Amino acid sequence: MAVATAAAALLGGATTATAAPRCAGVTGAPTPVARTGGSIEALAVDPQGRLYLSDNSGAGRVLRIDRPGEAPRVIAAVAAPGGIVVQADGTLLVGTGNGQAALLAALLPRAGVVRVDPATGAVTSVAGKLGMANGVTRDDAGNVYATSLYDGAVDRIAPDGRVRRAWASVPTANGIAVDAARHQLFVTRSLLGAGVSRVSLDPPYRVRPYATAKGLDLLGFPDGLTIDPTGQPVVAAFLAGEVWRVTGGGSVCRLAGGMPQSTSVAFGRGASGFAAGHLYRGGYDGTIYEIPTGT
């Protein structure tokens, strides 16, 4: 992620020597639970507690790990994979084109979203001509949303496959998740006022700031995010090497640190494997960590 490593040079003079405090009630360190040997861009867990990962190393691939401590299995080849979503039927939605070609997204949108069948490895196109598909999510109505870091677009794919480029605009849009309870999206801003925005899913689809990092965290490069059981964003910070929680008042606290190149976070599901009640982090270091949450 070349743009992330350049961020410190771009913003280096704009910070003070402060960073987010440790979240109240959270103790302990992150625990390694799996090693992939790849560059993990995104995570998702299915109802059986199986962890799916998009690996941006080499030509690109989608991996699966059935339980902590096991080695990953290759499910499918996907070029420059980005965000990943588990659908109700067990298939995956995976962003593709999440690379440097997306620098020209505004002029030549080449990214897309594909459907992956984990049982067979079959890959089929869902939509093309997207900006980047770095982050991908799906709402209850079947609309799919994909972010484009370089041009700040949130693209929307309707259930019938129609694409609306730049449906919403969030500067340096990166991670994305649906907050179904409040009928909105949370989207991370990696640069240019690093933090989290929210986008209404009701017309006129207003974009509003939700949280803005302060001090050294302006260089943290918020990347992927998920939503915790209380409805608040949990964010992987790539340059900070941390996982943050955003509170209802829009302030940021740190759940864990010391994990360079953190890209993604996901809560577990089900009763076994990567189970419900546990938070997991992926990154370009290839290691999957369980993150303490204090609950």
mmCIF file of C-alpha atoms in Angstrom:
data_model
loop_
_atom_site.group_PDB
_atom_site.id
_atom_site.type_symbol
_atom_site.label_atom_id
_atom_site.label_comp_id
_atom_site.label_asym_id
_atom_site.label_seq_id
_atom_site.Cartn_x
_atom_site.Cartn_y
_atom_site.Cartn_z
ATOM 1 C CA MET A 1 0.000 0.000 0.000
ATOM 2 C CA ALA A 2 2.292 2.686 -1.320
ATOM 3 C CA VAL A 3 -0.099 5.522 -0.567
ATOM 4 C CA ALA A 4 -0.067 4.582 3.106
ATOM 5 C CA THR A 5 3.688 4.653 3.386
ATOM 6 C CA ALA A 6 3.718 8.060 1.740
ATOM 7 C CA ALA A 7 1.177 9.451 4.183
ATOM 8 C CA ALA A 8 3.656 10.316 6.899
ATOM 9 C CA ALA A 9 5.667 12.481 4.515
ATOM 10 C CA LEU A 10 2.526 14.282 3.357
ATOM 11 C CA LEU A 11 1.177 15.008 6.837
ATOM 12 C CA GLY A 12 4.269 14.917 8.997
ATOM 13 C CA GLY A 13 4.206 18.573 9.969
ATOM 14 C CA ALA A 14 0.565 18.587 10.994
ATOM 15 C CA THR A 15 0.648 16.637 14.240
ATOM 16 C CA THR A 16 1.442 17.046 17.891
ATOM 17 C CA ALA A 17 2.904 14.402 20.177
ATOM 18 C CA THR A 18 -0.439 12.926 21.244
ATOM 19 C CA ALA A 19 -2.273 9.762 20.300
ATOM 20 C CA ALA A 20 -5.417 7.888 21.293
ATOM 21 C CA PRO A 21 -5.533 6.578 24.879
ATOM 22 C CA ARG A 22 -6.129 2.923 25.703
ATOM 23 C CA CYS A 23 -9.813 2.087 25.774
ATOM 24 C CA ALA A 24 -11.272 1.951 29.279
ATOM 25 C CA GLY A 25 -11.500 -1.542 30.727
ATOM 26 C CA VAL A 26 -9.262 -3.100 28.062
ATOM 27 C CA THR A 27 -6.146 -4.946 29.197
ATOM 28 C CA GLY A 28 -3.781 -7.445 27.654
ATOM 29 C CA ALA A 29 -1.999 -7.685 24.335
ATOM 30 C CA PRO A 30 -3.097 -8.923 20.916
ATOM 31 C CA THR A 31 -2.649 -12.684 20.495
ATOM 32 C CA PRO A 32 -1.436 -14.245 17.212
ATOM 33 C CA VAL A 33 -3.902 -16.939 16.137
ATOM 34 C CA ALA A 34 -2.858 -17.663 12.524
ATOM 35 C CA ARG A 35 -0.083 -16.875 10.051
ATOM 36 C CA THR A 36 -0.715 -16.665 6.325
ATOM 37 C CA GLY A 37 2.582 -15.601 4.753
ATOM 38 C CA GLY A 38 0.606 -13.133 2.631
ATOM 39 C CA SER A 39 -0.515 -9.507 2.554
ATOM 40 C CA ILE A 40 -4.008 -9.576 4.005
ATOM 41 C CA GLU A 41 -6.302 -6.793 2.812
ATOM 42 C CA ALA A 42 -9.667 -7.830 4.271
ATOM 43 C CA LEU A 43 -11.354 -10.350 6.571
ATOM 44 C CA ALA A 44 -14.840 -11.840 6.871
ATOM 45 C CA VAL A 45 -16.254 -14.669 8.994
ATOM 46 C CA ASP A 46 -19.116 -16.976 7.998
ATOM 47 C CA PRO A 47 -21.817 -18.309 10.369
ATOM 48 C CA GLN A 48 -19.770 -21.487 10.932
ATOM 49 C CA GLY A 49 -16.837 -19.462 12.281
ATOM 50 C CA ARG A 50 -14.627 -19.890 9.201
ATOM 51 C CA LEU A 51 -12.380 -16.943 8.397
ATOM 52 C CA TYR A 52 -12.080 -15.744 4.784
ATOM 53 C CA LEU A 53 -9.223 -13.469 3.764
ATOM 54 C CA SER A 54 -8.266 -11.502 0.663
ATOM 55 C CA ASP A 55 -4.508 -11.828 0.101
ATOM 56 C CA ASN A 56 -2.985 -9.095 -2.042
ATOM 57 C CA SER A 57 0.423 -10.728 -2.374
ATOM 58 C CA GLY A 58 1.526 -12.142 -5.725
ATOM 59 C CA ALA A 59 -1.254 -12.438 -8.274
ATOM 60 C CA GLY A 60 -3.917 -12.291 -5.552
ATOM 61 C CA ARG A 61 -5.989 -14.991 -3.901
ATOM 62 C CA VAL A 62 -8.795 -15.667 -1.448
ATOM 63 C CA LEU A 63 -7.927 -17.828 1.572
ATOM 64 C CA ARG A 64 -9.892 -19.666 4.241
ATOM 65 C CA ILE A 65 -8.868 -20.665 7.760
ATOM 66 C CA ASP A 66 -11.320 -22.953 9.544
ATOM 67 C CA ARG A 67 -10.143 -22.325 13.110
ATOM 68 C CA PRO A 68 -7.369 -20.526 14.990
ATOM 69 C CA GLY A 69 -4.000 -22.233 14.687
ATOM 70 C CA GLU A 70 -4.717 -23.890 11.344
ATOM 71 C CA ALA A 71 -2.944 -23.144 8.074
ATOM 72 C CA PRO A 72 -4.825 -21.208 5.382
ATOM 73 C CA ARG A 73 -6.304 -22.918 2.329
ATOM 74 C CA VAL A 74 -6.480 -21.248 -1.074
ATOM 75 C CA ILE A 75 -10.123 -20.940 -2.165
ATOM 76 C CA ALA A 76 -9.779 -18.977 -5.403
ATOM 77 C CA ALA A 77 -7.508 -16.732 -7.451
ATOM 78 C CA VAL A 78 -8.679 -13.097 -7.561
ATOM 79 C CA ALA A 79 -6.466 -10.362 -9.008
ATOM 80 C CA ALA A 80 -5.591 -7.537 -6.589
ATOM 81 C CA PRO A 81 -8.361 -8.469 -4.147
ATOM 82 C CA GLY A 82 -9.935 -5.882 -1.869
ATOM 83 C CA GLY A 83 -12.926 -6.033 0.453
ATOM 84 C CA ILE A 84 -14.705 -9.304 1.175
ATOM 85 C CA VAL A 85 -18.288 -10.066 2.241
ATOM 86 C CA VAL A 86 -19.939 -13.374 3.177
ATOM 87 C CA GLN A 87 -23.444 -13.576 1.690
ATOM 88 C CA ALA A 88 -26.428 -15.432 3.132
ATOM 89 C CA ASP A 89 -26.045 -18.249 0.573
ATOM 90 C CA GLY A 90 -22.420 -18.833 1.601
ATOM 91 C CA THR A 91 -20.847 -17.263 -1.469
ATOM 92 C CA LEU A 92 -18.406 -14.377 -1.161
ATOM 93 C CA LEU A 93 -18.322 -10.930 -2.703
ATOM 94 C CA VAL A 94 -14.723 -9.846 -3.283
ATOM 95 C CA GLY A 95 -13.369 -6.581 -4.640
ATOM 96 C CA THR A 96 -10.852 -6.848 -7.464
ATOM 97 C CA GLY A 97 -8.544 -4.232 -8.950
ATOM 98 C CA ASN A 98 -7.378 -2.975 -5.553
ATOM 99 C CA GLY A 99 -3.946 -1.826 -6.762
ATOM 100 C CA GLN A 100 -1.955 1.006 -8.257
ATOM 101 C CA ALA A 101 -4.015 0.944 -11.470
ATOM 102 C CA ALA A 102 -6.736 2.570 -9.371
ATOM 103 C CA LEU A 103 -4.675 5.771 -9.336
ATOM 104 C CA LEU A 104 -6.516 6.592 -12.563
ATOM 105 C CA ALA A 105 -9.909 5.597 -11.178
ATOM 106 C CA ALA A 106 -11.557 8.911 -11.980
ATOM 107 C CA LEU A 107 -10.625 8.603 -15.668
ATOM 108 C CA LEU A 108 -10.326 4.856 -16.220
ATOM 109 C CA PRO A 109 -12.302 2.891 -13.624
ATOM 110 C CA ARG A 110 -11.121 -0.709 -13.951
ATOM 111 C CA ALA A 111 -11.948 -2.340 -10.638
ATOM 112 C CA GLY A 112 -14.869 -4.641 -9.984
ATOM 113 C CA VAL A 113 -16.633 -7.015 -7.647
ATOM 114 C CA VAL A 114 -16.714 -10.775 -8.203
ATOM 115 C CA ARG A 115 -18.667 -13.603 -6.625
ATOM 116 C CA VAL A 116 -16.622 -16.517 -5.295
ATOM 117 C CA ASP A 117 -18.105 -19.939 -4.536
ATOM 118 C CA PRO A 118 -15.971 -21.340 -1.680
ATOM 119 C CA ALA A 119 -17.128 -24.882 -2.438
ATOM 120 C CA THR A 120 -15.853 -24.904 -6.029
ATOM 121 C CA GLY A 121 -13.532 -21.909 -6.338
ATOM 122 C CA ALA A 122 -15.637 -20.575 -9.212
ATOM 123 C CA VAL A 123 -15.300 -16.827 -9.768
ATOM 124 C CA THR A 124 -17.979 -14.847 -11.636
ATOM 125 C CA SER A 125 -18.264 -11.132 -12.293
ATOM 126 C CA VAL A 126 -20.857 -9.070 -10.416
ATOM 127 C CA ALA A 127 -19.910 -5.613 -11.687
ATOM 128 C CA GLY A 128 -17.051 -3.757 -13.350
ATOM 129 C CA LYS A 129 -15.896 -0.222 -14.062
ATOM 130 C CA LEU A 130 -15.556 0.616 -10.370
ATOM 131 C CA GLY A 131 -12.942 2.918 -8.911
ATOM 132 C CA MET A 132 -11.025 0.537 -6.636
ATOM 133 C CA ALA A 133 -13.210 -1.828 -4.550
ATOM 134 C CA ASN A 134 -10.819 -1.445 -1.636
ATOM 135 C CA GLY A 135 -13.638 -1.777 0.864
ATOM 136 C CA VAL A 136 -16.818 -3.706 0.028
ATOM 137 C CA THR A 137 -20.078 -4.120 1.931
ATOM 138 C CA ARG A 138 -23.700 -5.098 1.220
ATOM 139 C CA ASP A 139 -26.936 -3.753 2.692
ATOM 140 C CA ASP A 140 -30.126 -5.653 3.513
ATOM 141 C CA ALA A 141 -31.742 -4.524 0.247
ATOM 142 C CA GLY A 142 -28.988 -6.201 -1.788
ATOM 143 C CA ASN A 143 -27.089 -3.062 -2.793
ATOM 144 C CA VAL A 144 -23.306 -3.456 -2.778
ATOM 145 C CA TYR A 145 -20.992 -0.554 -1.967
ATOM 146 C CA ALA A 146 -17.307 -0.292 -2.908
ATOM 147 C CA THR A 147 -14.806 2.398 -1.930
ATOM 148 C CA SER A 148 -12.112 4.082 -3.995
ATOM 149 C CA LEU A 149 -9.251 5.557 -1.987
ATOM 150 C CA TYR A 150 -7.688 7.657 -4.719
ATOM 151 C CA ASP A 151 -10.752 9.546 -5.951
ATOM 152 C CA GLY A 152 -12.798 9.350 -2.746
ATOM 153 C CA ALA A 153 -15.763 7.666 -4.393
ATOM 154 C CA VAL A 154 -18.247 5.254 -2.887
ATOM 155 C CA ASP A 155 -19.670 3.280 -5.813
ATOM 156 C CA ARG A 156 -23.036 1.524 -5.528
ATOM 157 C CA ILE A 157 -24.087 -1.650 -7.336
ATOM 158 C CA ALA A 158 -27.847 -2.222 -7.426
ATOM 159 C CA PRO A 159 -29.259 -5.760 -7.053
ATOM 160 C CA ASP A 160 -29.786 -5.867 -10.838
ATOM 161 C CA GLY A 161 -26.079 -5.120 -11.428
ATOM 162 C CA ARG A 162 -26.381 -1.468 -12.422
ATOM 163 C CA VAL A 163 -23.416 0.592 -11.249
ATOM 164 C CA ARG A 164 -23.637 4.139 -9.998
ATOM 165 C CA ARG A 165 -20.096 5.496 -9.942
ATOM 166 C CA ALA A 166 -19.366 7.978 -7.162
ATOM 167 C CA TRP A 167 -22.800 7.497 -5.606
ATOM 168 C CA ALA A 168 -21.308 9.249 -2.574
ATOM 169 C CA SER A 169 -18.044 11.073 -1.980
ATOM 170 C CA VAL A 170 -15.836 10.596 1.094
ATOM 171 C CA PRO A 171 -12.254 11.917 0.852
ATOM 172 C CA THR A 172 -9.766 8.989 0.705
ATOM 173 C CA ALA A 173 -12.577 6.481 1.312
ATOM 174 C CA ASN A 174 -11.227 3.114 2.438
ATOM 175 C CA GLY A 175 -12.974 0.754 4.862
ATOM 176 C CA ILE A 176 -16.759 0.485 4.766
ATOM 177 C CA ALA A 177 -19.481 -1.240 6.789
ATOM 178 C CA VAL A 178 -23.282 -1.127 6.963
ATOM 179 C CA ASP A 179 -24.880 0.094 10.186
ATOM 180 C CA ALA A 180 -28.242 -1.553 9.564
ATOM 181 C CA ALA A 181 -29.815 -0.339 12.809
ATOM 182 C CA ARG A 182 -29.383 3.311 11.805
ATOM 183 C CA HIS A 183 -29.660 2.745 8.045
ATOM 184 C CA GLN A 184 -26.273 4.225 7.250
ATOM 185 C CA LEU A 185 -22.759 3.361 6.174
ATOM 186 C CA PHE A 186 -19.587 3.982 8.131
ATOM 187 C CA VAL A 187 -16.605 4.812 5.889
ATOM 188 C CA THR A 188 -13.016 5.455 6.963
ATOM 189 C CA ARG A 189 -11.076 8.465 5.710
ATOM 190 C CA SER A 190 -7.436 7.406 5.456
ATOM 191 C CA LEU A 191 -5.999 10.898 4.876
ATOM 192 C CA LEU A 192 -7.245 14.503 4.639
ATOM 193 C CA GLY A 193 -8.750 14.621 8.110
ATOM 194 C CA ALA A 194 -8.272 10.951 8.926
ATOM 195 C CA GLY A 195 -11.246 9.430 10.698
ATOM 196 C CA VAL A 196 -14.713 8.024 10.029
ATOM 197 C CA SER A 197 -17.663 9.437 8.072
ATOM 198 C CA ARG A 198 -21.239 8.233 7.925
ATOM 199 C CA VAL A 199 -23.401 8.104 4.818
ATOM 200 C CA SER A 200 -27.183 7.922 5.068
ATOM 201 C CA LEU A 201 -28.840 5.145 3.083
ATOM 202 C CA ASP A 202 -31.954 7.292 2.753
ATOM 203 C CA PRO A 203 -32.267 10.096 0.183
ATOM 204 C CA PRO A 204 -30.555 12.520 -0.165
ATOM 205 C CA TYR A 205 -27.736 10.178 1.026
ATOM 206 C CA ARG A 206 -26.015 12.810 3.145
ATOM 207 C CA VAL A 207 -22.351 12.391 4.102
ATOM 208 C CA ARG A 208 -21.431 13.630 7.573
ATOM 209 C CA PRO A 209 -18.293 13.372 9.709
ATOM 210 C CA TYR A 210 -18.535 10.935 12.621
ATOM 211 C CA ALA A 211 -15.052 11.030 14.142
ATOM 212 C CA THR A 212 -11.753 12.727 13.312
ATOM 213 C CA ALA A 213 -8.387 11.548 14.597
ATOM 214 C CA LYS A 214 -6.219 13.919 16.594
ATOM 215 C CA GLY A 215 -2.494 14.470 17.035
ATOM 216 C CA LEU A 216 -0.298 11.611 15.893
ATOM 217 C CA ASP A 217 -3.365 9.599 14.948
ATOM 218 C CA LEU A 218 -3.827 11.886 11.938
ATOM 219 C CA LEU A 219 -0.946 9.835 10.533
ATOM 220 C CA GLY A 220 -2.526 6.535 11.574
ATOM 221 C CA PHE A 221 -4.109 5.851 8.147
ATOM 222 C CA PRO A 222 -7.483 4.364 9.125
ATOM 223 C CA ASP A 223 -8.062 1.383 6.845
ATOM 224 C CA GLY A 224 -10.659 -1.371 7.217
ATOM 225 C CA LEU A 225 -13.454 -1.211 9.767
ATOM 226 C CA THR A 226 -16.271 -3.210 11.278
ATOM 227 C CA ILE A 227 -19.082 -2.424 13.714
ATOM 228 C CA ASP A 228 -19.084 -3.662 17.301
ATOM 229 C CA PRO A 229 -22.129 -5.029 19.194
ATOM 230 C CA THR A 230 -22.926 -1.529 20.510
ATOM 231 C CA GLY A 231 -23.091 -0.113 16.975
ATOM 232 C CA GLN A 232 -19.760 1.725 17.078
ATOM 233 C CA PRO A 233 -16.980 1.507 14.458
ATOM 234 C CA VAL A 234 -13.837 -0.491 15.162
ATOM 235 C CA VAL A 235 -10.992 0.538 12.863
ATOM 236 C CA ALA A 236 -7.671 -0.967 11.739
ATOM 237 C CA ALA A 237 -5.034 1.790 11.514
ATOM 238 C CA PHE A 238 -2.398 0.825 8.934
ATOM 239 C CA LEU A 239 0.459 3.192 9.780
ATOM 240 C CA ALA A 240 -0.242 3.303 13.504
ATOM 241 C CA GLY A 241 -0.242 -0.495 13.658
ATOM 242 C CA GLU A 242 -3.242 -0.295 15.968
ATOM 243 C CA VAL A 243 -6.916 -1.145 16.301
ATOM 244 C CA TRP A 244 -9.161 1.725 17.422
ATOM 245 C CA ARG A 245 -12.670 1.941 18.797
ATOM 246 C CA VAL A 246 -14.779 5.014 18.037
ATOM 247 C CA THR A 247 -17.140 6.014 20.841
ATOM 248 C CA GLY A 248 -20.611 7.465 20.468
ATOM 249 C CA GLY A 249 -19.230 10.944 21.048
ATOM 250 C CA GLY A 250 -16.841 10.610 18.126
ATOM 251 C CA SER A 251 -13.672 10.199 20.178
ATOM 252 C CA VAL A 252 -11.119 7.486 19.460
ATOM 253 C CA CYS A 253 -9.495 5.042 21.875
ATOM 254 C CA ARG A 254 -6.985 2.245 21.281
ATOM 255 C CA LEU A 255 -7.894 -1.410 21.765
ATOM 256 C CA ALA A 256 -4.429 -2.727 20.853
ATOM 257 C CA GLY A 257 -1.182 -1.738 19.159
ATOM 258 C CA GLY A 258 2.180 -3.068 18.037
ATOM 259 C CA MET A 259 0.814 -4.644 14.835
ATOM 260 C CA PRO A 260 2.421 -2.904 11.838
ATOM 261 C CA GLN A 261 0.429 -2.554 8.611
ATOM 262 C CA SER A 262 -2.969 -3.379 10.095
ATOM 263 C CA THR A 263 -5.568 -3.382 7.315
ATOM 264 C CA SER A 264 -8.713 -5.089 8.539
ATOM 265 C CA VAL A 265 -10.857 -6.169 11.477
ATOM 266 C CA ALA A 266 -13.787 -8.559 11.807
ATOM 267 C CA PHE A 267 -15.830 -10.023 14.632
ATOM 268 C CA GLY A 268 -16.223 -13.774 14.829
ATOM 269 C CA ARG A 269 -19.484 -15.637 14.294
ATOM 270 C CA GLY A 270 -20.922 -18.947 15.411
ATOM 271 C CA ALA A 271 -19.995 -21.161 18.350
ATOM 272 C CA SER A 272 -16.652 -22.532 17.166
ATOM 273 C CA GLY A 273 -13.638 -21.611 15.057
ATOM 274 C CA PHE A 274 -13.380 -17.834 14.804
ATOM 275 C CA ALA A 275 -16.318 -17.582 17.154
ATOM 276 C CA ALA A 276 -18.762 -14.864 18.109
ATOM 277 C CA GLY A 277 -17.598 -12.505 20.829
ATOM 278 C CA HIS A 278 -14.015 -12.378 19.520
ATOM 279 C CA LEU A 279 -12.395 -9.644 17.416
ATOM 280 C CA TYR A 280 -9.758 -10.461 14.798
ATOM 281 C CA ARG A 281 -7.249 -8.299 12.924
ATOM 282 C CA GLY A 282 -5.463 -8.877 9.601
ATOM 283 C CA GLY A 283 -2.635 -6.978 7.958
ATOM 284 C CA TYR A 284 0.129 -6.855 5.408
ATOM 285 C CA ASP A 285 2.403 -8.623 7.902
ATOM 286 C CA GLY A 286 0.330 -11.741 7.195
ATOM 287 C CA THR A 287 -0.507 -12.433 10.847
ATOM 288 C CA ILE A 288 -4.027 -12.754 12.221
ATOM 289 C CA TYR A 289 -4.395 -11.501 15.792
ATOM 290 C CA GLU A 290 -7.190 -11.780 18.310
ATOM 291 C CA ILE A 291 -7.742 -8.319 19.782
ATOM 292 C CA PRO A 292 -8.770 -7.711 23.410
ATOM 293 C CA THR A 293 -12.038 -5.782 23.666
ATOM 294 C CA GLY A 294 -12.661 -5.639 27.404
ATOM 295 C CA THR A 295 -15.958 -7.476 27.112
#
